[in-house]
Short mmCIF file of C-alpha atoms in Angstrom, two decimals:
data_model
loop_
_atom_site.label_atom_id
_atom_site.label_comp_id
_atom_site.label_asym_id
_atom_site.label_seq_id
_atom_site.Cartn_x
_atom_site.Cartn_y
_atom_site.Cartn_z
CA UNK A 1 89.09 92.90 17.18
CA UNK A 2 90.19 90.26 19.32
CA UNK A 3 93.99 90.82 20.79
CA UNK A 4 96.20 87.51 22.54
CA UNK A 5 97.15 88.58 26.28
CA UNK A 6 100.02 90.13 26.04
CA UNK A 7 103.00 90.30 28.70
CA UNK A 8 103.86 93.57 28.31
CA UNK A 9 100.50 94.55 29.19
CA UNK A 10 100.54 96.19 32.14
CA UNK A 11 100.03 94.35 35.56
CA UNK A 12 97.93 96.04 37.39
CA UNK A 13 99.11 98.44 40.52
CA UNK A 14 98.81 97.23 44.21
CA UNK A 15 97.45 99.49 46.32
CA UNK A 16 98.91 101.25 49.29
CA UNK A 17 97.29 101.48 53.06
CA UNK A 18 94.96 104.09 52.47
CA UNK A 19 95.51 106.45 55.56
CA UNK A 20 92.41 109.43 55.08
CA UNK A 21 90.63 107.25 57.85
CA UNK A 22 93.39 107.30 60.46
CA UNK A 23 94.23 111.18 59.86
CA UNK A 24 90.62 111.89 60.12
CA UNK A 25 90.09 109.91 63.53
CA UNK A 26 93.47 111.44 64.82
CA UNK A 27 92.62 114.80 63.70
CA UNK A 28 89.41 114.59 65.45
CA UNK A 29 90.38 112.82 68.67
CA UNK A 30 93.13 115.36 68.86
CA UNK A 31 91.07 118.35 68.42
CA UNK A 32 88.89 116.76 71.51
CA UNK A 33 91.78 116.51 73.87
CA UNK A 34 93.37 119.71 72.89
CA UNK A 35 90.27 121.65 74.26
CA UNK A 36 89.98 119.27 77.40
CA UNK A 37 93.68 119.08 78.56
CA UNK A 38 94.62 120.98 81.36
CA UNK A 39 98.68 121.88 81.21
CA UNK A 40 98.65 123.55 84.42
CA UNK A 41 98.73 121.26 87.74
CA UNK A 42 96.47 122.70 89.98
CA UNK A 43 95.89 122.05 93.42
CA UNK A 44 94.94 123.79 96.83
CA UNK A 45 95.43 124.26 100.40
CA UNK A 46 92.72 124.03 102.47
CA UNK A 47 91.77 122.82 106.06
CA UNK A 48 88.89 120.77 106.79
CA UNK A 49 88.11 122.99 109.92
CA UNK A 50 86.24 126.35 109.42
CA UNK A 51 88.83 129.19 108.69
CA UNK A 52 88.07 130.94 111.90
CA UNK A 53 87.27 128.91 115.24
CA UNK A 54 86.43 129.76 119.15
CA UNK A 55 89.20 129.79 121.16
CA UNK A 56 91.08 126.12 122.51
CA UNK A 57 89.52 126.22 125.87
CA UNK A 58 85.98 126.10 124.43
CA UNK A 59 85.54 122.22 124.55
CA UNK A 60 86.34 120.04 127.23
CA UNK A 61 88.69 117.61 125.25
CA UNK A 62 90.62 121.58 124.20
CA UNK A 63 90.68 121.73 128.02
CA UNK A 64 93.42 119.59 128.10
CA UNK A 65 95.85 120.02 125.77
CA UNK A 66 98.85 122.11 126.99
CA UNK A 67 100.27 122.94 123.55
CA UNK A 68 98.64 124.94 120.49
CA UNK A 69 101.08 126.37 117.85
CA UNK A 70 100.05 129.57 116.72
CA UNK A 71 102.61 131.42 114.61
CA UNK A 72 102.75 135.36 113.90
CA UNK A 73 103.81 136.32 110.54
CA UNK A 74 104.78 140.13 109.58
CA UNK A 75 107.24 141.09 106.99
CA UNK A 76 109.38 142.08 110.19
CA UNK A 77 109.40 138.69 111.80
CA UNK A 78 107.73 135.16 112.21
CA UNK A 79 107.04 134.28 115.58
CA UNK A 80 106.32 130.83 117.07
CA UNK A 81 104.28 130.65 120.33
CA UNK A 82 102.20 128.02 122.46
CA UNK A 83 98.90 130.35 122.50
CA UNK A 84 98.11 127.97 126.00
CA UNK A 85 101.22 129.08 127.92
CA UNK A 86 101.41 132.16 126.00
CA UNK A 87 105.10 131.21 125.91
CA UNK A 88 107.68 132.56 122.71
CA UNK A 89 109.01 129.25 121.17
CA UNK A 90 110.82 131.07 118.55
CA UNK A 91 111.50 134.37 116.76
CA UNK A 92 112.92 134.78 113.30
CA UNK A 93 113.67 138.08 111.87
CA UNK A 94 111.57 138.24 108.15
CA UNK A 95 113.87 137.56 105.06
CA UNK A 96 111.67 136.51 102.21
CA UNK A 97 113.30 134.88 99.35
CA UNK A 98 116.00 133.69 101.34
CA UNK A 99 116.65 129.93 101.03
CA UNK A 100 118.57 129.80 104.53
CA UNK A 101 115.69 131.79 106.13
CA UNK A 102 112.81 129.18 104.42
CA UNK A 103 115.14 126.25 105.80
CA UNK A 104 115.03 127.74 109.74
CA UNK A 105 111.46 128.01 109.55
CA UNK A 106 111.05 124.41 108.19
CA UNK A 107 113.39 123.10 110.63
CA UNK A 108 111.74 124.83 113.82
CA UNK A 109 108.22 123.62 112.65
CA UNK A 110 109.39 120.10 112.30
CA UNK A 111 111.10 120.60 115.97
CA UNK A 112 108.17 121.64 117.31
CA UNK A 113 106.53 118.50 115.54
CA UNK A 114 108.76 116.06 116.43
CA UNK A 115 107.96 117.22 120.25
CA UNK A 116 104.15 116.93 119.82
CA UNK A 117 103.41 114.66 117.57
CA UNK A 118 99.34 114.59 118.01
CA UNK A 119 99.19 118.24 117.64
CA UNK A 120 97.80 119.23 113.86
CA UNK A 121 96.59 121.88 114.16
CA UNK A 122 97.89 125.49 114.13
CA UNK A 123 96.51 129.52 114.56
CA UNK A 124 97.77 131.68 112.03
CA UNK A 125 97.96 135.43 112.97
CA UNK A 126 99.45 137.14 109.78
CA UNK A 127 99.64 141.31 109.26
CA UNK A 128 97.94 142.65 106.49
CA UNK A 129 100.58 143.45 104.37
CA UNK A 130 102.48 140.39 104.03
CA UNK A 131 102.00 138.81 100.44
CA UNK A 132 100.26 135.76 99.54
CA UNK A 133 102.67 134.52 97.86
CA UNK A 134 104.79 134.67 101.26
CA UNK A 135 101.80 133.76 103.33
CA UNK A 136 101.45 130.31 100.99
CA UNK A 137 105.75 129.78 101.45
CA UNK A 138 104.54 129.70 105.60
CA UNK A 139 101.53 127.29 104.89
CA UNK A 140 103.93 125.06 102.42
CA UNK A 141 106.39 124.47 105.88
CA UNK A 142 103.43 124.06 108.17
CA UNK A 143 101.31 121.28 105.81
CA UNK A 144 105.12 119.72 105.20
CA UNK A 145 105.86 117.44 102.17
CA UNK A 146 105.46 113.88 102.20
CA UNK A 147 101.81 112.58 103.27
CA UNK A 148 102.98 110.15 105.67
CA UNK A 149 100.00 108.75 107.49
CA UNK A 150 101.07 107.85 110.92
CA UNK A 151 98.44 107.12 113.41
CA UNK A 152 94.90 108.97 112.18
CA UNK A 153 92.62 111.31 113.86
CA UNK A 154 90.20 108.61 114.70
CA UNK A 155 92.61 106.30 115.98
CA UNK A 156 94.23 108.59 118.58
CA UNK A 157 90.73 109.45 119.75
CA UNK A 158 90.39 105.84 120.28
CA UNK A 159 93.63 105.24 121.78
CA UNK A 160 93.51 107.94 124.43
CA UNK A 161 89.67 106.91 125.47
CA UNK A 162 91.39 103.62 126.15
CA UNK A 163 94.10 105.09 128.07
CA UNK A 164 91.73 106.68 130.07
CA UNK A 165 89.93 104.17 130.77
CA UNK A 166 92.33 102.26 132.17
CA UNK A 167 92.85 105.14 134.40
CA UNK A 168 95.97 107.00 133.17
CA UNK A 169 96.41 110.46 133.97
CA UNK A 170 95.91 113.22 131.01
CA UNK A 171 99.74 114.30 131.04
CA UNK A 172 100.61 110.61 131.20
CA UNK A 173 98.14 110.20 128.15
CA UNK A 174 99.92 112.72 126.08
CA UNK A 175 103.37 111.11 126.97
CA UNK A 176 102.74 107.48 126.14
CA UNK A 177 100.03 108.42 122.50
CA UNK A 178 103.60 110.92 121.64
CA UNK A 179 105.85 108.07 121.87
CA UNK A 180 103.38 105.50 120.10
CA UNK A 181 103.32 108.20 116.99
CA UNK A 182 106.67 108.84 116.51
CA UNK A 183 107.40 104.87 116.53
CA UNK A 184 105.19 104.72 113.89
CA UNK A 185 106.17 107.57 112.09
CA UNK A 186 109.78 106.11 112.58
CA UNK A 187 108.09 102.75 111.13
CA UNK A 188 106.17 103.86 108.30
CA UNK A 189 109.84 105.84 107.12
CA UNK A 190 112.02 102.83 107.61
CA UNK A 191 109.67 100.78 105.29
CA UNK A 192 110.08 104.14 102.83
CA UNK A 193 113.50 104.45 102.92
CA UNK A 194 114.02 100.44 102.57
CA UNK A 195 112.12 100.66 99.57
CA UNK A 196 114.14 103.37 97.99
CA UNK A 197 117.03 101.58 98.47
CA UNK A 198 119.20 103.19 101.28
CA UNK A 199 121.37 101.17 103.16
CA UNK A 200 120.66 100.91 107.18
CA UNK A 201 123.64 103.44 108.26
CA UNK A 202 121.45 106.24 105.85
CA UNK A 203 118.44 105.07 107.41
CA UNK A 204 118.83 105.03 111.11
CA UNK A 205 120.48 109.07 110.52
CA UNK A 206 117.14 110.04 108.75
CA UNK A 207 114.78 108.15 110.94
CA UNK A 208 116.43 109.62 113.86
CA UNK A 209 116.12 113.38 112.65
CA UNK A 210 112.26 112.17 111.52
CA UNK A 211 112.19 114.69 108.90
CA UNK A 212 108.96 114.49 107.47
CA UNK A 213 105.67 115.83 106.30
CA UNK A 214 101.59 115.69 107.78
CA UNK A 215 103.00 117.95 109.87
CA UNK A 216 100.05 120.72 110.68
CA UNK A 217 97.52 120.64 108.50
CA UNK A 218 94.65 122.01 110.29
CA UNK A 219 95.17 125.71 109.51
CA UNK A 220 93.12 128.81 111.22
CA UNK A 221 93.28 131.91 110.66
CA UNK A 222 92.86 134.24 113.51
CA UNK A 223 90.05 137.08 112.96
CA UNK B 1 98.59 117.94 12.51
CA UNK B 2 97.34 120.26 15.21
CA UNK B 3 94.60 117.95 14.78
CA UNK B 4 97.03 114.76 15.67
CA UNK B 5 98.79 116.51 18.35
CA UNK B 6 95.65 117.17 20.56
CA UNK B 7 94.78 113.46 20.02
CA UNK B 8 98.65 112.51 21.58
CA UNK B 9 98.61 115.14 24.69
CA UNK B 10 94.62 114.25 25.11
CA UNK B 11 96.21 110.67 25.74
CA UNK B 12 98.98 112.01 27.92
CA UNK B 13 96.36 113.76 29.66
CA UNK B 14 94.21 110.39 30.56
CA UNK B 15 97.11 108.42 31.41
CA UNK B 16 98.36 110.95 34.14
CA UNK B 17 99.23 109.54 37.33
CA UNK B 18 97.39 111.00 39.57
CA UNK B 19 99.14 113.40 42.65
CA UNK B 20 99.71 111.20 46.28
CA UNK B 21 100.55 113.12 48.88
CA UNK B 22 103.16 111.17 51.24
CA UNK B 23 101.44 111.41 54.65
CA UNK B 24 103.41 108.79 57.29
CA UNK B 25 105.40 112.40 58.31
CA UNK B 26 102.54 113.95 59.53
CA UNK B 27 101.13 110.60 60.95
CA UNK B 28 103.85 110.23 62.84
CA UNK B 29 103.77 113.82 64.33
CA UNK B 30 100.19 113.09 64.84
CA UNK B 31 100.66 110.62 67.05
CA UNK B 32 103.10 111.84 68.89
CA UNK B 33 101.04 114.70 69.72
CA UNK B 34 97.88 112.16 70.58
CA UNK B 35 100.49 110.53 73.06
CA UNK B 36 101.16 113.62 74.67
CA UNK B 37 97.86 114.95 74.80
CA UNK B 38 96.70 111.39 76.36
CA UNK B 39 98.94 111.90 78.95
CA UNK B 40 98.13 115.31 80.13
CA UNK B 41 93.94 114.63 79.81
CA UNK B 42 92.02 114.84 83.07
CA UNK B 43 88.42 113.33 83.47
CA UNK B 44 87.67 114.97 86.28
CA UNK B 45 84.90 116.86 85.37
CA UNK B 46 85.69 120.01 87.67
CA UNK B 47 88.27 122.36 86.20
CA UNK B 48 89.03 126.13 86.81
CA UNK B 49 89.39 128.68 84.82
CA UNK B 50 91.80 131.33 85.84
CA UNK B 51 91.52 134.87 84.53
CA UNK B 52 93.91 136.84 82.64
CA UNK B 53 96.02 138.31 84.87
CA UNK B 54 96.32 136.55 88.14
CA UNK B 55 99.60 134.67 88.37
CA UNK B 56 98.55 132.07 91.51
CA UNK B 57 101.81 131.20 93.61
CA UNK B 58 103.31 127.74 93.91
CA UNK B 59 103.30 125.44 96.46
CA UNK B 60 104.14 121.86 97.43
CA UNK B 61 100.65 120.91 97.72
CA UNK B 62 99.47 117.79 96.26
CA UNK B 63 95.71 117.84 97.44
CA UNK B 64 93.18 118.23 94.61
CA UNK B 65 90.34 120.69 94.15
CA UNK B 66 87.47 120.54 94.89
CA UNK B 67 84.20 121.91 93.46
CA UNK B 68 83.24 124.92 95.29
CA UNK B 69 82.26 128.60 94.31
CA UNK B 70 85.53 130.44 92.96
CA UNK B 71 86.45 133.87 93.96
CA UNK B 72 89.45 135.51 92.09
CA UNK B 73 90.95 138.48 92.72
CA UNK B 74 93.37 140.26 89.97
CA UNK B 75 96.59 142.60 90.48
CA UNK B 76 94.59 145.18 89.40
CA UNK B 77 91.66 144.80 92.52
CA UNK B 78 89.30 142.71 90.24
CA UNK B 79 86.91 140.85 92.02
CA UNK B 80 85.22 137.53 90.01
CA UNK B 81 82.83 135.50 91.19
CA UNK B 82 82.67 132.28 88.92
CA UNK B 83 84.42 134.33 86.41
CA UNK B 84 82.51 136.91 86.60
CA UNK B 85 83.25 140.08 87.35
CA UNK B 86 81.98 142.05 90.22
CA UNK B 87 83.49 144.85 91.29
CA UNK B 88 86.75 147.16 90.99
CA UNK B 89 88.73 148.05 93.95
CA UNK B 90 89.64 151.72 93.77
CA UNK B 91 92.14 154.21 95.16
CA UNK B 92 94.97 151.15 95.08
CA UNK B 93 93.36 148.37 96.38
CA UNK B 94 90.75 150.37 99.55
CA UNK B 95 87.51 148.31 100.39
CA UNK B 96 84.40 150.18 100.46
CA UNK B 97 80.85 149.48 102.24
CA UNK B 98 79.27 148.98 98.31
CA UNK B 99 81.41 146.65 97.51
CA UNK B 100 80.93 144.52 100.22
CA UNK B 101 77.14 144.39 99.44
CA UNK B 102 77.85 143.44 96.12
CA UNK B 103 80.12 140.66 96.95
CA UNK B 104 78.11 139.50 99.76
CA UNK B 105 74.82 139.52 97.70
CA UNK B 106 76.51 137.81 94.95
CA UNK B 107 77.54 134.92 97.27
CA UNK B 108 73.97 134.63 99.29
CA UNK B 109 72.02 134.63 95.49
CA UNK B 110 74.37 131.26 94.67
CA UNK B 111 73.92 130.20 97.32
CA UNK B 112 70.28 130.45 97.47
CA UNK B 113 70.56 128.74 93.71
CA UNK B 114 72.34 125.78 94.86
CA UNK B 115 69.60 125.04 97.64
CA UNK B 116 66.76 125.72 95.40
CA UNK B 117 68.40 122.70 92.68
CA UNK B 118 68.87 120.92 95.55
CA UNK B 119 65.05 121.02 96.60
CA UNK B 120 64.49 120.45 93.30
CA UNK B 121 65.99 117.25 92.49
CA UNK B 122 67.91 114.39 95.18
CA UNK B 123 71.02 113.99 93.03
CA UNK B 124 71.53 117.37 93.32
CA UNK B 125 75.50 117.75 95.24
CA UNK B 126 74.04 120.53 97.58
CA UNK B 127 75.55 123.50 99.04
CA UNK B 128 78.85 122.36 100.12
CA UNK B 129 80.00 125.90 101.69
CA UNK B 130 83.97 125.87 99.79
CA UNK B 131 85.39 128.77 98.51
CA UNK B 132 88.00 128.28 96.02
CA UNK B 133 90.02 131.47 96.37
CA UNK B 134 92.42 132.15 93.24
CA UNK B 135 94.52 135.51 94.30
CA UNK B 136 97.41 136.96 92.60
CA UNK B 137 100.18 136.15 94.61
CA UNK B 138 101.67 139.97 94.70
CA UNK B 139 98.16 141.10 96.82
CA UNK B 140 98.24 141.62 100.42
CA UNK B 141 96.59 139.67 103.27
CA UNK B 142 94.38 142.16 104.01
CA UNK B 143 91.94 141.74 100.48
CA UNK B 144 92.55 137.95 101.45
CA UNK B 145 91.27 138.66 104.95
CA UNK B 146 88.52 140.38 103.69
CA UNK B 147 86.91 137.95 101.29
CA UNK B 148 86.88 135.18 103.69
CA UNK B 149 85.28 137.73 105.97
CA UNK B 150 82.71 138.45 103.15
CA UNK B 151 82.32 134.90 102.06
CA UNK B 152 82.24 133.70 106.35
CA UNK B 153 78.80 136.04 106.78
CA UNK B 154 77.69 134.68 104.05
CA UNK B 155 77.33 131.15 105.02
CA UNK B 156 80.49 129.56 103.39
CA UNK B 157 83.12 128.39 105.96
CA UNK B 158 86.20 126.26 104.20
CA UNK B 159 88.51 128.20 102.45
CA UNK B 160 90.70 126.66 99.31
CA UNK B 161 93.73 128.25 98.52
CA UNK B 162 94.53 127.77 94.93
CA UNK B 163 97.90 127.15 93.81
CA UNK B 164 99.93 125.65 91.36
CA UNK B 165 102.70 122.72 91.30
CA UNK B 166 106.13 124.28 92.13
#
């Protein structure tokens, strides 16, 4: 039978955002990223040179050079010598774990830095029972922090073939490439430090000490 | 009456509403997660596995891996090669002649497999000669010494420590 429209019939019910689609593309995107994410920051330290090399007066260029770090670590002390001059830079009595003790170490490598600034690279004679975990402390203050570029490999090599061709001597070489380094060391960490805000008192104290990293990162071990 | 009854609840019955389960909570959890997950997702298509039961030490490094073959080497004197292991130093942590051969054969048989794929095909990456050397950080120099020693005579010559972000 035939019925009027009523009011009170019911209107009918909107419906809601249906969410099963979302959930499912969630659940499945998440389950994809869960197996592919990777909490744990890994990195390495490495040199590009082979691990173990000839000795520095193999080449003629090695010839030359005056200064090459190489730095004894025992669990008794860490010693710091120019293997050229066979000359003791440095002896610290071993005291792993102790902040003061990391902090002289860092300090004497960045000395030593600051005095030849072309030198990277660095002979590492360690006894076979110090740790790894101590052994990768000493690499930490050797490779340094901050990868500030100053003048590259290739450049120097350019540089100092036109040095010598304009007839400088090789100690005069080393004295004037030195200097040109650390001004652009002292450069590059102005702009830094401008950047981050300090004002010029702050900045002329830091640039003075140049504290910084790309210190030596060409690491062999000695055989 | 029963009769009247089970007509009224069979009427009841129809016009239940049906059961919606309230999801925007677990959305929202959802996609928080997603966020967090989207941050922390690496395509770089190299990643390394560590075994159970080397704790790697920390460093200030910031250079990435690289691909290379990965030696570990456990606490306990267990020696993996791509995760697999190889061989068990005994008598607390003293190197033997055997072991050497089986590390060193190990090494020159991957290596051998990497040239082979790379006659094989030209976008093959080729033998690249890096070790990636995962050690617990409590072992001495000396097993560290000796697997680059191993892996040297083998043909590989660049050494990776691996470490994690302090």
């Amino acid at each position: 039978m035939y019925s009027l429209p009523s009011a009170r019939r019911k209107k009918p019910k909107a419906d809601g955002l249906n969410l099963t689609p979302i959930l499912d593309v969630v659940f499945v995107l998440i389950f994809f990223l869960l197996f592919s994410v990777q909490l744990l920051r890994i990195y390495e330290i490495g040199s590009d040179l082979p691990i173990y090399q000839e000795p520095a007066e193999s080449t003629p260029q090695q010839k030359k050079k005056k200064f090459e770090l190489k730095v004894y670590v025992s669990n008794k002390s860490i010693r710091f010598v120019n293997s050229l001059s066979r000359k003791e830079l440095e002896r610290f009595e071993t005291d792993w774990g102790n902040e003061e003790f990391e902090q002289s170490i860092e300090q004497k490598i960045q000395e030593i830095k600051n005095e030849h600034p072309t030198e990277r690279r660095v002979v590492i004679a360690t006894h076979k029972k110090v740790t790894y975990n101590n052994l990768v402390m000493i690499l930490d203050k050797l490779r340094g922090a901050d990868r500030i570029y100053e003048m590259g490999l290739a450049q120097q090599e350019k540089r100092r073939q036109e040095l010598e061709d304009e007839g400088k001597r090789a100690e005069e070489i080393d004295d004037i490439l030195n200097e040109e380094i650390l001004d652009e060391r002292r450069r590059l960490l102005t702009k830094k430090y401008r950047e981050q805000g300090k004002t010029d008192e702050e900045i002329l104290e830091l640039v003075t000490e140049v504290k910084i990293g790309n210190l030596f990162n060409q690491i062999i071990f000695e055989d | 009456m029963a009769n009247k009854r089970f007509i009224r609840n069979r009427t009841r019955r129809a016009s239940a509403e049906p059961f919606e389960l309230e999801m925007s909570s677990l959305l929202d959890i959802l996609v928080i997660l997603l966020v967090f997950l989207l941050k922390n997702y690496s395509v770089d298509e190299f990643a390394l596995k560590i075994n159970k039961g080397i704790s790697i030490p920390d460093s200030i490094s910031k250079t990435l891996t690289r691909k290379g073959i990965t030696i570990q080497m456990s606490k306990d004197f267990e020696v993996f090669i791509e995760e697999k292991l190889i061989t068990t130093l005994e008598n607390d942590g003293q190197w033997s002649d055997e072991q050497d051969v089986l590390i060193k054969n190990e090494l020159l048989a991957l290596k051998e497999n990497t040239e082979q794929i790379e006659m094989q095909s030209d976008k093959a990456s080729g033998f690249n000669g890096i070790i990636n050397l995962i050690m617990d950080r409590e072992l001495n120099y000396e097993h560290i010494d000796k697997l680059m020693d191993i892996s040297a005579d083998s043909g590989y010559e660049q050494f990776k420590f691996i470490v994690i972000e302090s």
